[in-house]
Tab-separated table of N, CA, C and O in Angstrom:
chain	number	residue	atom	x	y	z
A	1254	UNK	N	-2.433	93.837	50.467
A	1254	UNK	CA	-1.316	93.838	51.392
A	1254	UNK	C	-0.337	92.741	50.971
A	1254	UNK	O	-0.889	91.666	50.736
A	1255	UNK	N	1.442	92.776	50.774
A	1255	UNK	CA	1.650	92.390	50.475
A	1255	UNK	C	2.623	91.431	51.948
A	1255	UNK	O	3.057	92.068	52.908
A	1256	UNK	N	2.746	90.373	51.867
A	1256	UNK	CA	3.720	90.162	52.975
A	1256	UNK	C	5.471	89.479	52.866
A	1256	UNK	O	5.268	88.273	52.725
A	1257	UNK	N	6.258	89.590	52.868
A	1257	UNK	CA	7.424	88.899	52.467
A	1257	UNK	C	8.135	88.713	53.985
A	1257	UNK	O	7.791	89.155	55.081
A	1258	UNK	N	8.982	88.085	53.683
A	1258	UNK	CA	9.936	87.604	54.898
A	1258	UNK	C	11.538	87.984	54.191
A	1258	UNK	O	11.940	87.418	53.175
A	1259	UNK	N	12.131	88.767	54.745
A	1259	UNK	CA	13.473	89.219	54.375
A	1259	UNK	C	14.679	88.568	54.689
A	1259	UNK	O	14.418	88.275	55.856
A	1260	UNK	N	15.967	88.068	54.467
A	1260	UNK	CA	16.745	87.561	55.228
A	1260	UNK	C	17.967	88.453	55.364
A	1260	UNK	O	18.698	88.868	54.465
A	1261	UNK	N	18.047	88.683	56.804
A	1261	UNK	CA	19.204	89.912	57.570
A	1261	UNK	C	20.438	89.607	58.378
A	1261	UNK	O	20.304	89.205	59.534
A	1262	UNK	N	21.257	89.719	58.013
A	1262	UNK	CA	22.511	89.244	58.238
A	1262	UNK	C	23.333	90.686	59.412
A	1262	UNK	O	23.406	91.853	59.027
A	1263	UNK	N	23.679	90.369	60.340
A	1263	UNK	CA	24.409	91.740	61.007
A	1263	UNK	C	23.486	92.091	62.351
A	1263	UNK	O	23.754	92.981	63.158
A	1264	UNK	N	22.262	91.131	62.418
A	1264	UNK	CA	21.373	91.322	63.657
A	1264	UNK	C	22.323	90.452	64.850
A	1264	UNK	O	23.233	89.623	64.815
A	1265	UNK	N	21.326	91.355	66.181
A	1265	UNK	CA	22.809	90.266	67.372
A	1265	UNK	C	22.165	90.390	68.291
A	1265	UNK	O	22.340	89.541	69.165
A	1266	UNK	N	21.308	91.286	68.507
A	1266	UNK	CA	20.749	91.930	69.835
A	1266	UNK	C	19.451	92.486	69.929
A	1266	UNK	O	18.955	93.109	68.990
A	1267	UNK	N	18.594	92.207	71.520
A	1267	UNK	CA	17.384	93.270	71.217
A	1267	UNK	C	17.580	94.373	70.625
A	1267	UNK	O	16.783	94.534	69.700
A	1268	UNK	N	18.583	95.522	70.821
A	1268	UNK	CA	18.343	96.680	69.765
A	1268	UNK	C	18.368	96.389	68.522
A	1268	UNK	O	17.653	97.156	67.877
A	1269	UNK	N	18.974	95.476	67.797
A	1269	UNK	CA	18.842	95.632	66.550
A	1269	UNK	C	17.405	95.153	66.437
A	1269	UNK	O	17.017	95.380	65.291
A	1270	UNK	N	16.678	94.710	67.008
A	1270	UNK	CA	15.415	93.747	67.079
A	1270	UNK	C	14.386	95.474	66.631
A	1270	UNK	O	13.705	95.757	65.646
A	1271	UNK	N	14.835	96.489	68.237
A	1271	UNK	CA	13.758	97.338	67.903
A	1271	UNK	C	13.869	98.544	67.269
A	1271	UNK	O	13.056	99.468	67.295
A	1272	UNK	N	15.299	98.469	66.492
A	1272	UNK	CA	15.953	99.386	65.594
A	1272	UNK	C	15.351	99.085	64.532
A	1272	UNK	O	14.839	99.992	63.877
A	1273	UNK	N	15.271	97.859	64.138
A	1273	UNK	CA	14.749	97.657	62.871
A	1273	UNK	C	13.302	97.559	63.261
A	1273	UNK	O	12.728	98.442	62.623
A	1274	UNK	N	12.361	96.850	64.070
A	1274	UNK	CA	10.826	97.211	63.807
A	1274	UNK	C	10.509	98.560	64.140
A	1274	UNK	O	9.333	98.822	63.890
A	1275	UNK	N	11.198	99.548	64.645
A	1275	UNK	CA	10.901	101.000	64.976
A	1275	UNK	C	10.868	101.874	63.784
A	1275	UNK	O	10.011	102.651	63.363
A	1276	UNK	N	12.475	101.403	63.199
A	1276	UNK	CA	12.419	102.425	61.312
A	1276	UNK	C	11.471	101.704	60.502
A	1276	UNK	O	10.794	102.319	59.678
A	1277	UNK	N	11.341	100.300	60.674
A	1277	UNK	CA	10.411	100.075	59.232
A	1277	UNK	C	8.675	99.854	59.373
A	1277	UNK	O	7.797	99.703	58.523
A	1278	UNK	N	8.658	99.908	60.704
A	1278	UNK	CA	7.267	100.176	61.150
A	1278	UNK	C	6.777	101.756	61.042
A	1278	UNK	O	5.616	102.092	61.280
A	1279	UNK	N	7.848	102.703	60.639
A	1279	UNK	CA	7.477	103.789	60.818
A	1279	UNK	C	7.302	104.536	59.314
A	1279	UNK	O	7.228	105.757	59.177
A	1280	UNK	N	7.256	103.673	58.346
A	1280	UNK	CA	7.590	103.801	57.168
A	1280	UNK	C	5.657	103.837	56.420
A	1280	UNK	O	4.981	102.812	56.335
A	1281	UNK	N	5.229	105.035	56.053
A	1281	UNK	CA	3.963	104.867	55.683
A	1281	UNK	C	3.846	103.839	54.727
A	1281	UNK	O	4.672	103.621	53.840
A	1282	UNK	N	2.729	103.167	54.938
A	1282	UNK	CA	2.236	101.576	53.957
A	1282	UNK	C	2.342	100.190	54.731
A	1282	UNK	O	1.615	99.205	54.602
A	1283	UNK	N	3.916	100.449	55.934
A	1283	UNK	CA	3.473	98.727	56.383
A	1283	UNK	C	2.921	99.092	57.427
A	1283	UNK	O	2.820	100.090	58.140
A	1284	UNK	N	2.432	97.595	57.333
A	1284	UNK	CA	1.271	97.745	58.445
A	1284	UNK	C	1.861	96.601	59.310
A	1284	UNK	O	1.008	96.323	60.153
A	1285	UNK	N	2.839	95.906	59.443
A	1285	UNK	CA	3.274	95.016	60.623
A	1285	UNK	C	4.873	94.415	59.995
A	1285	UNK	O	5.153	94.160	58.824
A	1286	UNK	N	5.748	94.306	61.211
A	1286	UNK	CA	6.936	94.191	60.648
A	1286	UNK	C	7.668	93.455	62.075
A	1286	UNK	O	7.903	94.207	63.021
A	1287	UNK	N	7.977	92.144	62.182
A	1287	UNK	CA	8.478	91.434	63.047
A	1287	UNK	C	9.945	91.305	62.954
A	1287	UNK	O	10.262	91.401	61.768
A	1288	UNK	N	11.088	91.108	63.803
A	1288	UNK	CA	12.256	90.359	63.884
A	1288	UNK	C	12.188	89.455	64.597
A	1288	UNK	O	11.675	89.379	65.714
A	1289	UNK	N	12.840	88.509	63.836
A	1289	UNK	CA	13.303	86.701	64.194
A	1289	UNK	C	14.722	86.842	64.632
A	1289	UNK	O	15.619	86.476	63.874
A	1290	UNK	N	14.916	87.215	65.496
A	1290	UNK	CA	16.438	87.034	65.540
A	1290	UNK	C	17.641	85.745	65.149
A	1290	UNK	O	18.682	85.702	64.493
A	1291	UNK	N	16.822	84.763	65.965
A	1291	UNK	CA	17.420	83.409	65.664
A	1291	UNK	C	17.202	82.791	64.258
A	1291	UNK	O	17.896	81.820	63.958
A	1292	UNK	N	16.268	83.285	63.346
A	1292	UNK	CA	16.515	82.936	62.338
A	1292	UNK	C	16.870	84.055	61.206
A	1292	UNK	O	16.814	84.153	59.981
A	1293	UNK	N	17.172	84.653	62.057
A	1293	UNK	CA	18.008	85.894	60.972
A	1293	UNK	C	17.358	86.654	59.840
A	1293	UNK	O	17.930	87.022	58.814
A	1294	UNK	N	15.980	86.860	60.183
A	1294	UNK	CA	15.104	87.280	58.727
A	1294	UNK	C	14.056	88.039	59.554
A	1294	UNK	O	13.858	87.870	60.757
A	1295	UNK	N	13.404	88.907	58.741
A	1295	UNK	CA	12.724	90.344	59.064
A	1295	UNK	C	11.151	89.452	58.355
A	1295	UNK	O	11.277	88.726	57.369
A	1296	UNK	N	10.093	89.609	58.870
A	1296	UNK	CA	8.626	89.363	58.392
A	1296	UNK	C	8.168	91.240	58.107
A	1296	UNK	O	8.514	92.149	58.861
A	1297	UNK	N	7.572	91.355	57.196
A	1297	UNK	CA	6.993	92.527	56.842
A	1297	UNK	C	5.954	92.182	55.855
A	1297	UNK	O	6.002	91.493	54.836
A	1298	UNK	N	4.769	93.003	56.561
A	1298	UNK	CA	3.605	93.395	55.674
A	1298	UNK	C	3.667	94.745	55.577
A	1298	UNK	O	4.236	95.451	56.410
A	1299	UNK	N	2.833	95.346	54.115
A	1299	UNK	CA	3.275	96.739	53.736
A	1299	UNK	C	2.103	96.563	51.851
A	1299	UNK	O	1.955	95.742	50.946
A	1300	UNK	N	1.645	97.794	52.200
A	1300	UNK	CA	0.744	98.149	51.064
A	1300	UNK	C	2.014	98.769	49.846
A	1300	UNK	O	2.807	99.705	49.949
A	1301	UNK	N	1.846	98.089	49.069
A	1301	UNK	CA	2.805	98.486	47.726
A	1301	UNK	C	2.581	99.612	47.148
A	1301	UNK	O	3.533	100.111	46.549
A	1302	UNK	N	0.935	100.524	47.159
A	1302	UNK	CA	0.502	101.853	46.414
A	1302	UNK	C	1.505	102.219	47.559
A	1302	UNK	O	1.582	103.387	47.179
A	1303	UNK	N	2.203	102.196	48.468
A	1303	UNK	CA	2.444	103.363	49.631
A	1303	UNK	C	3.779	103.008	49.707
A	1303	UNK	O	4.516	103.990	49.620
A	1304	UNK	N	4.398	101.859	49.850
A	1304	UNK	CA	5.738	101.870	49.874
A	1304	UNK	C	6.258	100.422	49.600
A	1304	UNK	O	5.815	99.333	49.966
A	1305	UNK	N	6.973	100.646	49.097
A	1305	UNK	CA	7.945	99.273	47.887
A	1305	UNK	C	9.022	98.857	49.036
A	1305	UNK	O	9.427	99.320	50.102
A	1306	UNK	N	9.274	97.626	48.147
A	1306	UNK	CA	10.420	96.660	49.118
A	1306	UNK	C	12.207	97.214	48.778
A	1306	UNK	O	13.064	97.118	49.656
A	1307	UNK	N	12.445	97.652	47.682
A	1307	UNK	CA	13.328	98.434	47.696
A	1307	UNK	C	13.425	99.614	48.884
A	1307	UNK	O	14.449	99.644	49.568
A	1308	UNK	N	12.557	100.402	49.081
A	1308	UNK	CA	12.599	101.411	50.269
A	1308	UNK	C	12.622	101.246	51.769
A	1308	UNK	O	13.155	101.993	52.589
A	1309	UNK	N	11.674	99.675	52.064
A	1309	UNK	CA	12.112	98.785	53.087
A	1309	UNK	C	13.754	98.525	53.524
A	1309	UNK	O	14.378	98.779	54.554
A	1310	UNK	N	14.089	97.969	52.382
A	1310	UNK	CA	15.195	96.753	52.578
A	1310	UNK	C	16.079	98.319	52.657
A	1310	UNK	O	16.978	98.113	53.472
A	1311	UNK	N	16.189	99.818	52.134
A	1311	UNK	CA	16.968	100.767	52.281
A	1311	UNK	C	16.752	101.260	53.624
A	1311	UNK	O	17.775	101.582	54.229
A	1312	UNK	N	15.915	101.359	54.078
A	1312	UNK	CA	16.045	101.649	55.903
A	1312	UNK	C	16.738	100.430	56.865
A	1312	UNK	O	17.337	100.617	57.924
A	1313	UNK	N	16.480	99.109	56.183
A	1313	UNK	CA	17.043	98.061	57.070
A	1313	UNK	C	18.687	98.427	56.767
A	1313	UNK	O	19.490	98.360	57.698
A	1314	UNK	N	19.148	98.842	55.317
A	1314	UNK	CA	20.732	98.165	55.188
A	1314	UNK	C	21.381	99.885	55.706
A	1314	UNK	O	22.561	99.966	56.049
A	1315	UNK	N	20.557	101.044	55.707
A	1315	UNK	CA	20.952	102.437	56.392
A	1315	UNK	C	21.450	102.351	57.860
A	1315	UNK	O	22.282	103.019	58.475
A	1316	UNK	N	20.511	101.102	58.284
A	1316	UNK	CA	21.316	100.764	60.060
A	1316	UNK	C	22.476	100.196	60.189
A	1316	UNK	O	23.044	100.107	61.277
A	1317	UNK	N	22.993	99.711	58.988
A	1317	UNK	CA	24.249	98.693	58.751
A	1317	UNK	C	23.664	97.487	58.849
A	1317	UNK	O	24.435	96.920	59.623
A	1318	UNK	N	22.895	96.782	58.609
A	1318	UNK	CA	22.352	95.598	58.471
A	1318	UNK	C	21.985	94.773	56.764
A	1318	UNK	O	21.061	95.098	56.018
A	1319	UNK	N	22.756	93.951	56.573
A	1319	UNK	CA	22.830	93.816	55.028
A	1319	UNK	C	21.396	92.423	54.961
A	1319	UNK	O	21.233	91.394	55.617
A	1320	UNK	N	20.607	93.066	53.851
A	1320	UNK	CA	19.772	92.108	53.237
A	1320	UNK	C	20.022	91.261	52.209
A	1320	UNK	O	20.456	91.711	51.149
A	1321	UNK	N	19.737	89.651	52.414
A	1321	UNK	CA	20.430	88.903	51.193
A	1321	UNK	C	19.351	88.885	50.180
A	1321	UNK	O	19.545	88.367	49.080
């Protein structure tokens, strides 16, 4: 399991909070995916045989939310 912490720029609000753990929790392979709002960065764990951080960070920036 791999875990990274993302940093997300364009978050403001609970929805973006459960917009983003709803699409990327729903993504086969991770297995846990938090928003920090106040510090502006996404926590995600996620099995790599099942799904890559490129395909992550493409459901986060599909909501309009840009990853640095």
């Amino acid at each position: 399991m791999n875990k990274m912490t993302l940093n997300v720029q364009g978050m403001s609000c609970d929805h973006c909070v459960h917009s983003i753990e709803g699409n990327v929790g729903d993504l086969n392979g991770v297995n846990h995916v938090k928003v920090h709002l106040s510090d502006e960065n996404v926590e995600v764990s996620f099995d790599p045989s099942k799904v890559d951080l490129k395909e992550i960070t493409e459901v986060i920036e599909e909501q309009g939310y840009e990853v640095a």
